[in-house]
mmCIF file of C-alpha atoms and ligand atoms in Angstrom:
data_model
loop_
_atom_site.group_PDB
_atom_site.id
_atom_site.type_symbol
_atom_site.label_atom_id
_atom_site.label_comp_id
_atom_site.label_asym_id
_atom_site.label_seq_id
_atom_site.Cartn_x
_atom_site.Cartn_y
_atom_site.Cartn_z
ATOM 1 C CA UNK A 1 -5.788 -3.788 18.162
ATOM 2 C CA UNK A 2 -4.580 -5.753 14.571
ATOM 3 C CA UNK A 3 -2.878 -8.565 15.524
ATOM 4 C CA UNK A 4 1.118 -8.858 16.156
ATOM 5 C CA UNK A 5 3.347 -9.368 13.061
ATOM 6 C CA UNK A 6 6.699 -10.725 14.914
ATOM 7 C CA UNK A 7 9.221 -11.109 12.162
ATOM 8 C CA UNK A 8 12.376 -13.180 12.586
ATOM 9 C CA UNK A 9 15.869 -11.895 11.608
ATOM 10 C CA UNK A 10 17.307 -15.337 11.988
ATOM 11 C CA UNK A 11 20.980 -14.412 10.702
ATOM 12 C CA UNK A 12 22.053 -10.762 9.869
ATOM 13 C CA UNK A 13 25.058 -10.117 8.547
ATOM 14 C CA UNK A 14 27.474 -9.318 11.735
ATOM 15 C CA UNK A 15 26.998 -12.013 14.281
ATOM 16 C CA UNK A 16 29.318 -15.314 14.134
ATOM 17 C CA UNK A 17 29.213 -18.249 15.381
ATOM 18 C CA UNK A 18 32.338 -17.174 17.806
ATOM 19 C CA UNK A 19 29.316 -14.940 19.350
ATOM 20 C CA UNK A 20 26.827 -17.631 19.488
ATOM 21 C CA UNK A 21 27.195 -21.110 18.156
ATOM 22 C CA UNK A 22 23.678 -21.547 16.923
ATOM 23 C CA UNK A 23 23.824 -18.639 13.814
ATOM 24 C CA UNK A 24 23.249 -20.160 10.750
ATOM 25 C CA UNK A 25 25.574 -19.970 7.686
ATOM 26 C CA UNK A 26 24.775 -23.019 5.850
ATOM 27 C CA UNK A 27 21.145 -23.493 4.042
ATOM 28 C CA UNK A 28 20.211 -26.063 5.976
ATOM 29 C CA UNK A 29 21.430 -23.971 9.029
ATOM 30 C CA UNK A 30 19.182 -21.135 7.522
ATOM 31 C CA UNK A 31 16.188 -23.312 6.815
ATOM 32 C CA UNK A 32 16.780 -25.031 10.458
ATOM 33 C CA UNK A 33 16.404 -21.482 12.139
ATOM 34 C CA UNK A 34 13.710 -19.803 9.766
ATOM 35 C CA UNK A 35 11.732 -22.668 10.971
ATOM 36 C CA UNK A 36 12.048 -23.029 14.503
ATOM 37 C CA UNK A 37 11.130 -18.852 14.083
ATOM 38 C CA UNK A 38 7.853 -20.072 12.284
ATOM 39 C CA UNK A 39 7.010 -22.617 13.736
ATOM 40 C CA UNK A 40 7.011 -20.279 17.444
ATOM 41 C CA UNK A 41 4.940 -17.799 15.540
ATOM 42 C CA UNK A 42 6.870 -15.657 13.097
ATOM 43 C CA UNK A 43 5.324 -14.580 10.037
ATOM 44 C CA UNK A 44 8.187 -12.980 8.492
ATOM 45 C CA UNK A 45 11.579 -14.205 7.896
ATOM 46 C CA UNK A 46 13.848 -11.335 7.387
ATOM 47 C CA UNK A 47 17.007 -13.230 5.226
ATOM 48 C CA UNK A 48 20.661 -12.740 5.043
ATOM 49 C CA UNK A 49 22.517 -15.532 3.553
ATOM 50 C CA UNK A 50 26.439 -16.095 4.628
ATOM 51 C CA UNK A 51 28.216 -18.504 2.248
ATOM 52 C CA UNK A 52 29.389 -21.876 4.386
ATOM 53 C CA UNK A 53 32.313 -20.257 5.851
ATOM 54 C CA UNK A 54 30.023 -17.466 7.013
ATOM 55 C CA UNK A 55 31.253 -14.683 4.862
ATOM 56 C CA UNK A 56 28.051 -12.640 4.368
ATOM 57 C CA UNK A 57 27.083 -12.725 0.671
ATOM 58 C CA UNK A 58 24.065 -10.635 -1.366
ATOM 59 C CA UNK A 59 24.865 -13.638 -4.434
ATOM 60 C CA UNK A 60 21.776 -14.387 -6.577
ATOM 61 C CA UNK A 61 21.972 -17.598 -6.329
ATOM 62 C CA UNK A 62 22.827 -18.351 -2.949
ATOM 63 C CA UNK A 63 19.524 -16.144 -1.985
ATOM 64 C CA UNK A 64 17.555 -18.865 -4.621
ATOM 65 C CA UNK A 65 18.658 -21.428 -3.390
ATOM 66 C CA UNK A 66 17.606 -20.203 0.924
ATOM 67 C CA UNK A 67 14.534 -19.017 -0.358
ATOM 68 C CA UNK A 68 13.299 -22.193 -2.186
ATOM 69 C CA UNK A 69 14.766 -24.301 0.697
ATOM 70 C CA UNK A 70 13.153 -22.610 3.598
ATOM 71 C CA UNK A 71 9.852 -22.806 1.001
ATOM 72 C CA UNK A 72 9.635 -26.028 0.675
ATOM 73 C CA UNK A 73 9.406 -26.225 4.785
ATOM 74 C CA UNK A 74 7.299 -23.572 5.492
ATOM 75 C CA UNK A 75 5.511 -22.467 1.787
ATOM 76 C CA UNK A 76 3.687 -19.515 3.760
ATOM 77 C CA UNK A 77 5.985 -17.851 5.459
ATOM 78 C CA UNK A 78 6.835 -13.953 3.835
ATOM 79 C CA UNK A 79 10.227 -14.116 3.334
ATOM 80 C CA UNK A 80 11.778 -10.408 3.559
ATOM 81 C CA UNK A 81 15.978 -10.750 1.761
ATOM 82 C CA UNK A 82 17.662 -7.591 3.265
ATOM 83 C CA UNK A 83 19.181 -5.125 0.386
ATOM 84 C CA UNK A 84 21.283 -3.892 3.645
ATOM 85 C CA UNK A 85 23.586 -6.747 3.185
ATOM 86 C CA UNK A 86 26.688 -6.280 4.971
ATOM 87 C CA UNK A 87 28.828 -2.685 5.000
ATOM 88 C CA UNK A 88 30.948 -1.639 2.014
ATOM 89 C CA UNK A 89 28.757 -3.513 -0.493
ATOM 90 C CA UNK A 90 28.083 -1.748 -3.433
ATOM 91 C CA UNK A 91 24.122 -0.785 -4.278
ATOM 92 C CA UNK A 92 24.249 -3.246 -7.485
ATOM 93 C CA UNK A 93 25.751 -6.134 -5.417
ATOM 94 C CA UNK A 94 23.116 -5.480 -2.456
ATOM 95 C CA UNK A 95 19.798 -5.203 -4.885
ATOM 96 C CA UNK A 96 20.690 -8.659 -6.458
ATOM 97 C CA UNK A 97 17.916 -10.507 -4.002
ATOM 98 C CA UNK A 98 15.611 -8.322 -5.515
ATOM 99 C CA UNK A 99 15.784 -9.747 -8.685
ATOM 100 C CA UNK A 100 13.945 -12.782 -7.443
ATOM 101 C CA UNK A 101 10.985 -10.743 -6.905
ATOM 102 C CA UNK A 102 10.069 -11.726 -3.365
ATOM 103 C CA UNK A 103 6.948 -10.319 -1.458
ATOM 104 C CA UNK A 104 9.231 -8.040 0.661
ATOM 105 C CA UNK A 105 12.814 -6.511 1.084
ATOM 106 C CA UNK A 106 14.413 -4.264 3.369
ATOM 107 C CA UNK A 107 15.419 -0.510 2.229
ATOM 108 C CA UNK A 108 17.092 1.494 4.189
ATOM 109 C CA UNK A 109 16.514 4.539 4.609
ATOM 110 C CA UNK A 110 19.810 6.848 5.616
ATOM 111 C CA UNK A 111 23.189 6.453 6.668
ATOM 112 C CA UNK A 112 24.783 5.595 9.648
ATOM 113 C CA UNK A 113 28.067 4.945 11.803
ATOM 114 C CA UNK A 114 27.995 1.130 12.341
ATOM 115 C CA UNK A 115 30.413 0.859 14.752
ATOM 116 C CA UNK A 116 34.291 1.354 14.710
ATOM 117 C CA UNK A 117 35.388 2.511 11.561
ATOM 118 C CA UNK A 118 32.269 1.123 9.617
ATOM 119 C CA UNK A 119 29.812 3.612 7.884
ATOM 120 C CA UNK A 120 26.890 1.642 6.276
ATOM 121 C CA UNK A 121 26.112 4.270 3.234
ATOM 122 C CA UNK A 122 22.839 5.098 1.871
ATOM 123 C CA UNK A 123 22.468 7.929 0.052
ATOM 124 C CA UNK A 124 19.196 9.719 -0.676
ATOM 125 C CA UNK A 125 20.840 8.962 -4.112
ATOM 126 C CA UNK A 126 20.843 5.407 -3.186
ATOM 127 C CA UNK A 127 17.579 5.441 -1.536
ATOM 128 C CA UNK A 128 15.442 6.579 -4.909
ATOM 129 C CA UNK A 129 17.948 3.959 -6.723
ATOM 130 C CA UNK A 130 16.877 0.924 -4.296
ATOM 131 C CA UNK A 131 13.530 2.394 -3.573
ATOM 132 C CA UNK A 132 13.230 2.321 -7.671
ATOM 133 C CA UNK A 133 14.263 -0.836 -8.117
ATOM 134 C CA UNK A 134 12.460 -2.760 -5.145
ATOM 135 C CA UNK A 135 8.514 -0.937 -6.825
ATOM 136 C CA UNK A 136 9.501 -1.617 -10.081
ATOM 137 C CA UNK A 137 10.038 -5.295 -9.481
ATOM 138 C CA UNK A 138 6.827 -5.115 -7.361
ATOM 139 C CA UNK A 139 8.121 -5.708 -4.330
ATOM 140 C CA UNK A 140 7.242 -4.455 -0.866
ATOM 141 C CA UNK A 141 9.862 -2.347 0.940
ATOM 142 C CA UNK A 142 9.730 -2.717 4.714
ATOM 143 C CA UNK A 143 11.658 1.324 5.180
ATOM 144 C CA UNK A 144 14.339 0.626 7.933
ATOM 145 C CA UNK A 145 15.467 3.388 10.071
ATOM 146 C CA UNK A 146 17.625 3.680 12.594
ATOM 147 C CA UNK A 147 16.821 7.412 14.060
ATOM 148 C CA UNK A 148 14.713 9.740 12.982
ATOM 149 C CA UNK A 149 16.377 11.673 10.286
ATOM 150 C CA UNK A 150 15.404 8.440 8.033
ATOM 151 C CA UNK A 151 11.778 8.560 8.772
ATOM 152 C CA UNK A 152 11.984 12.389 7.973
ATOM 153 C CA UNK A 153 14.117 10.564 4.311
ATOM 154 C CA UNK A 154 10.906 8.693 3.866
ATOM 155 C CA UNK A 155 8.560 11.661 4.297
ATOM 156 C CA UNK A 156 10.546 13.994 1.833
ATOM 157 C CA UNK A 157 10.623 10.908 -0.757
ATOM 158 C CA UNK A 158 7.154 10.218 -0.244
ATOM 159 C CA UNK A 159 5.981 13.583 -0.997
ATOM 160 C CA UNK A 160 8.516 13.599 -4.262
ATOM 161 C CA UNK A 161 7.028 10.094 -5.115
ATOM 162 C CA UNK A 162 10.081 8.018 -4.709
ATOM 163 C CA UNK A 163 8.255 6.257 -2.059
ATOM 164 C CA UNK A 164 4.665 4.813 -2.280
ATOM 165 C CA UNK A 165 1.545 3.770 0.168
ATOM 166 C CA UNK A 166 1.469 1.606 2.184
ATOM 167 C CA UNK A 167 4.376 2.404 4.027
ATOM 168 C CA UNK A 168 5.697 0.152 6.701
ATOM 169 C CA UNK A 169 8.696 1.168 8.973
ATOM 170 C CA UNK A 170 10.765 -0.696 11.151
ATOM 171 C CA UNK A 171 12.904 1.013 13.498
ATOM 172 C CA UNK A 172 15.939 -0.710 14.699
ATOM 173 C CA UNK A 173 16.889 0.904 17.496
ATOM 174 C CA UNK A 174 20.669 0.837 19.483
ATOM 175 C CA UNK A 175 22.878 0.381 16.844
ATOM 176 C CA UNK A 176 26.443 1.002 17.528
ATOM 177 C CA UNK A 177 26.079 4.486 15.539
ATOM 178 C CA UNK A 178 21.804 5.193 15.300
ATOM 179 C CA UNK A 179 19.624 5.771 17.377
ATOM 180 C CA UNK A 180 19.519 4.661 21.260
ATOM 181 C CA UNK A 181 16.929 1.902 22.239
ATOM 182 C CA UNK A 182 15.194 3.805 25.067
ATOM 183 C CA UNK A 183 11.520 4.107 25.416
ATOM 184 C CA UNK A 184 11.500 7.694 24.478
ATOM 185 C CA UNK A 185 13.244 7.087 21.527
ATOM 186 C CA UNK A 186 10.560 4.355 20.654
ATOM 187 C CA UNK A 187 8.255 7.187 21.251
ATOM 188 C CA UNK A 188 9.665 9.878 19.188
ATOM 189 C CA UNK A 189 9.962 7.662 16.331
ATOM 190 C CA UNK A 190 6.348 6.196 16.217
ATOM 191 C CA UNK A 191 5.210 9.759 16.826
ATOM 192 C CA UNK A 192 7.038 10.860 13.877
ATOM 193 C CA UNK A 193 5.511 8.473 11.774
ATOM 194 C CA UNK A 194 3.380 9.659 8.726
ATOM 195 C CA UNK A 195 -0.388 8.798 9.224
ATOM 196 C CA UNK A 196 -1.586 4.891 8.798
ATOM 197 C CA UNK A 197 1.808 3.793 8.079
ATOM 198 C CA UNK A 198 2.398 0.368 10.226
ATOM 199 C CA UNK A 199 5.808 -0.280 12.057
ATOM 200 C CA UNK A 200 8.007 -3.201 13.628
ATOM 201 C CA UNK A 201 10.454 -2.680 15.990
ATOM 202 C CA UNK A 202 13.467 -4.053 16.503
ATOM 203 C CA UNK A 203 15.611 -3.394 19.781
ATOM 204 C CA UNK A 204 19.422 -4.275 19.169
ATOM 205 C CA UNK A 205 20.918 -6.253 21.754
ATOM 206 C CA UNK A 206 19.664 -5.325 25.584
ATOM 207 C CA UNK A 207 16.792 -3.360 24.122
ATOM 208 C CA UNK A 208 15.217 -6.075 22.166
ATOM 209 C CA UNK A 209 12.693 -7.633 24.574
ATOM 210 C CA UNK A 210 11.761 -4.007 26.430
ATOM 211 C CA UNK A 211 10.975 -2.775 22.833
ATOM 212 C CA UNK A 212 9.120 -5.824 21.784
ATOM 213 C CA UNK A 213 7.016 -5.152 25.040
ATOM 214 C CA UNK A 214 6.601 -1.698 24.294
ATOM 215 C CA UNK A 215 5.563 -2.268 20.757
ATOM 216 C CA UNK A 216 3.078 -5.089 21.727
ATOM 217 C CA UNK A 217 1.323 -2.501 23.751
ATOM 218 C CA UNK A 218 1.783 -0.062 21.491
ATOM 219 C CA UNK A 219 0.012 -1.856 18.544
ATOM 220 C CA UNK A 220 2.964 -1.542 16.608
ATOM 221 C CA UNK A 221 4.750 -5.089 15.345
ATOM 222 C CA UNK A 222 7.803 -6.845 16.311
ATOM 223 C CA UNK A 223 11.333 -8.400 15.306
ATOM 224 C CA UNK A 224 13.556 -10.395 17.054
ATOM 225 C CA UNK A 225 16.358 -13.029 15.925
ATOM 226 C CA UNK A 226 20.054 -13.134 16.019
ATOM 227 C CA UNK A 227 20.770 -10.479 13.818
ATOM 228 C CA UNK A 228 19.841 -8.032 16.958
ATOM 229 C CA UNK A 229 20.320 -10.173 19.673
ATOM 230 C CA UNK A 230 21.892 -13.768 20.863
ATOM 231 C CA UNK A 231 20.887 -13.751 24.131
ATOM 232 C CA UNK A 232 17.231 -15.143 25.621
ATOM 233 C CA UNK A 233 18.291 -13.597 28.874
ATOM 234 C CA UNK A 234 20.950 -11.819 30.101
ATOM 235 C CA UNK A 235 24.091 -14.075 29.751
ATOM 236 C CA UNK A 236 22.163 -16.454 28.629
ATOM 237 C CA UNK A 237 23.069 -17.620 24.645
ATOM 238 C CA UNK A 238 19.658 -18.138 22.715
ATOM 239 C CA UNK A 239 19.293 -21.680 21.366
ATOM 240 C CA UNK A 240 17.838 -21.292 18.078
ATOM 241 C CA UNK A 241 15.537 -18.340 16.456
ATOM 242 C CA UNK A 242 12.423 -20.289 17.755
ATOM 243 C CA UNK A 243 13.137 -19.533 21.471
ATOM 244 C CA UNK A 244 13.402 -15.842 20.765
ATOM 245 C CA UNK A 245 9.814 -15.819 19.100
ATOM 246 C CA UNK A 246 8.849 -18.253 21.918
ATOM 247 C CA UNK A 247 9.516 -15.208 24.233
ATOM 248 C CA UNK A 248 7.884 -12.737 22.429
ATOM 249 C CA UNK A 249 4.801 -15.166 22.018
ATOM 250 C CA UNK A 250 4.541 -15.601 25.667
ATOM 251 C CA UNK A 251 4.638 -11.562 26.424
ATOM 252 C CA UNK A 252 2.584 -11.052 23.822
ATOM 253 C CA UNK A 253 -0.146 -13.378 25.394
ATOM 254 C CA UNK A 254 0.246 -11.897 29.072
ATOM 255 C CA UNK A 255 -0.795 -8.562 27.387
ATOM 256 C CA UNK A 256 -3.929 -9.998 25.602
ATOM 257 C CA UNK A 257 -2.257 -9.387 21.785
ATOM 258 C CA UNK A 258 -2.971 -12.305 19.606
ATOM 259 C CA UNK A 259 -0.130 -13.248 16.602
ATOM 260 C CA UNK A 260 -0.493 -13.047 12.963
ATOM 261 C CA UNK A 261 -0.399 -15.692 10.859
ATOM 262 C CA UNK A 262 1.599 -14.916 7.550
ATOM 263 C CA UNK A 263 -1.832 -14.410 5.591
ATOM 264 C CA UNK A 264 -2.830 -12.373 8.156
ATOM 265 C CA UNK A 265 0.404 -10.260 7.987
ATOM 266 C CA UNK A 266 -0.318 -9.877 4.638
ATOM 267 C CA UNK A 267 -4.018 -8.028 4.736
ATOM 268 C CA UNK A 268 -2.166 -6.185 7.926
ATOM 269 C CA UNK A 269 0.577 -4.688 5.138
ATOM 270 C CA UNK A 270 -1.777 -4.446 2.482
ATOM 271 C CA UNK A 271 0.329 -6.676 0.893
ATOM 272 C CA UNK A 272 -2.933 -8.466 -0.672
HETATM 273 N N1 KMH B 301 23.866 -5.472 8.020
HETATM 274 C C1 KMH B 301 23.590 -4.073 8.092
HETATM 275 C C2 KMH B 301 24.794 -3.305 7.626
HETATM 276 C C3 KMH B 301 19.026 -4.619 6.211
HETATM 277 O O1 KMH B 301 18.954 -5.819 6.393
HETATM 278 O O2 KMH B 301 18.404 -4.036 5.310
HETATM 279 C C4 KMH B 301 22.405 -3.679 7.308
HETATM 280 C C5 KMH B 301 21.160 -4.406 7.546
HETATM 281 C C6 KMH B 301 19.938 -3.744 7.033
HETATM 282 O O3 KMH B 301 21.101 -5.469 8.108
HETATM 283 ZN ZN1 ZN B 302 19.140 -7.119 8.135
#
């Protein structure tokens, strides 16, 4: 089996420090957490940025400035900015990370209830747009979806061209709105998936850890982090990033699957 690719997603977009104390909104919050999630064993650093207040922000700038910070601490790490953002940001405001041409970037790949009255909106429309932008500045999209309509979105673009080889999925799974988090839906969705694409799976909330497990078995990849889940056990508030990925480390050794370093994440992608 290739080795296990856990990728951190050390902030999201929805989660405040009201939920759990320890989210970052500052840089040096954000560099604090992206490398306690290295330094446990993650790979990947999936990035939101929040501005200091914590209002969730796609700016330019304020993506530069993360990036080169959590850089300087951790050079290797692959650091993935999300083109998700936060819900009812436009497409132009959402693609700015992209501009600073980093190895990776979320696209998602359908829309969604998000809870309440929210609707996170993305088009097929949308989908060529972002999927045009993120190849054309040579990036690598990791395709989120969040049931299985989107995977079936990826399979329709990839036959039109929209989307190219190699594909990597991640599945988020119990979203207010997608998909459940059960293990047949884990099933259904890496059954679905077209042939030698890789995946990661994240498990919102409750299903975070059984899906991690099921995915380390699997031979599929891995995220974990704040932006799905605060807790390290039930009631229990996570202390940082790093204790997440701590947890997934340890499982991951019990079942005899080694982790990827970042450069070894990369040949796993084909990102080199
Ligand atoms: N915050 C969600 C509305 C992504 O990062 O690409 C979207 C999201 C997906 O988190
Ligand atoms: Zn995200």
């Amino acid at each position: 089996m290739e080795k296990l690719i856990i990728t951190a997603a050390i902030c999201g977009a929805e989660v405040t420090k009201e939920h759990n104390p320890n989210i970052p909104y500052t840089i040096e919050e954000i560099v604090r957490e992206a490398k306690s999630a290295y330094d446990a064993g993650a790979a990947i650093i999936h990035l939101h940025v929040r501005d200091d207040n914590g209002v969730p922000t796609q700016d330019k700038d304020r993506f530069e400035k993360a990036i080169n910070a959590i850089k300087e601490v951790i050079p290797n790490a692959i650091v993935q900015p999300s083109t998700g953002g936060a819900v009812g940001m436009t497409v132009d405001e959402r693609l700015q990370p992209t501009l600073l041409h980093p190895e990776m970037a979320t696209l998602d790949c359908g829309t969604l209830n998000f809870g309440g009255d929210e609707i996170f909106v993305n088009t097929e429309n949308d989908i060529k747009n972002f999927a045009e932008k993120i190849y054309g500045r040579n990036i690598m999209p990791e395709l989120e979806c969040f049931e299985k309509g989107h995977i079936d979105m990826v399979k329709r673009l990839h036959r039109k061209g929209f989307i190219k080889e190699p594909m990597h999925f991640s599945f988020v799974l119990g979203v207010n709105g997608g998909m459940s988090g059960e293990l047949r839906d884990f099933v259904y969705m890496k059954e679905s998936l077209p042939q030698g694409a890789t995946y990661s799976v994240a498990g919102i909330g409750r299903y975070e850890f059984t899906l991690a497990t099921a995915s380390i078995i699997e031979g599929g990849h891995v995220r974990v982090g704040f932006e799905d889940n605060i807790f390290i056990e039930k009631g229990v508030l996570a202390k940082s990033n790093g204790e997440l990925v701590e947890k997934i480390v340890r499982i991951a050794k019990e079942l005899g699957r080694e982790i990827a370093t970042p450069d070894e994440a990369r040949k796993i992608l084909r990102l080199i």
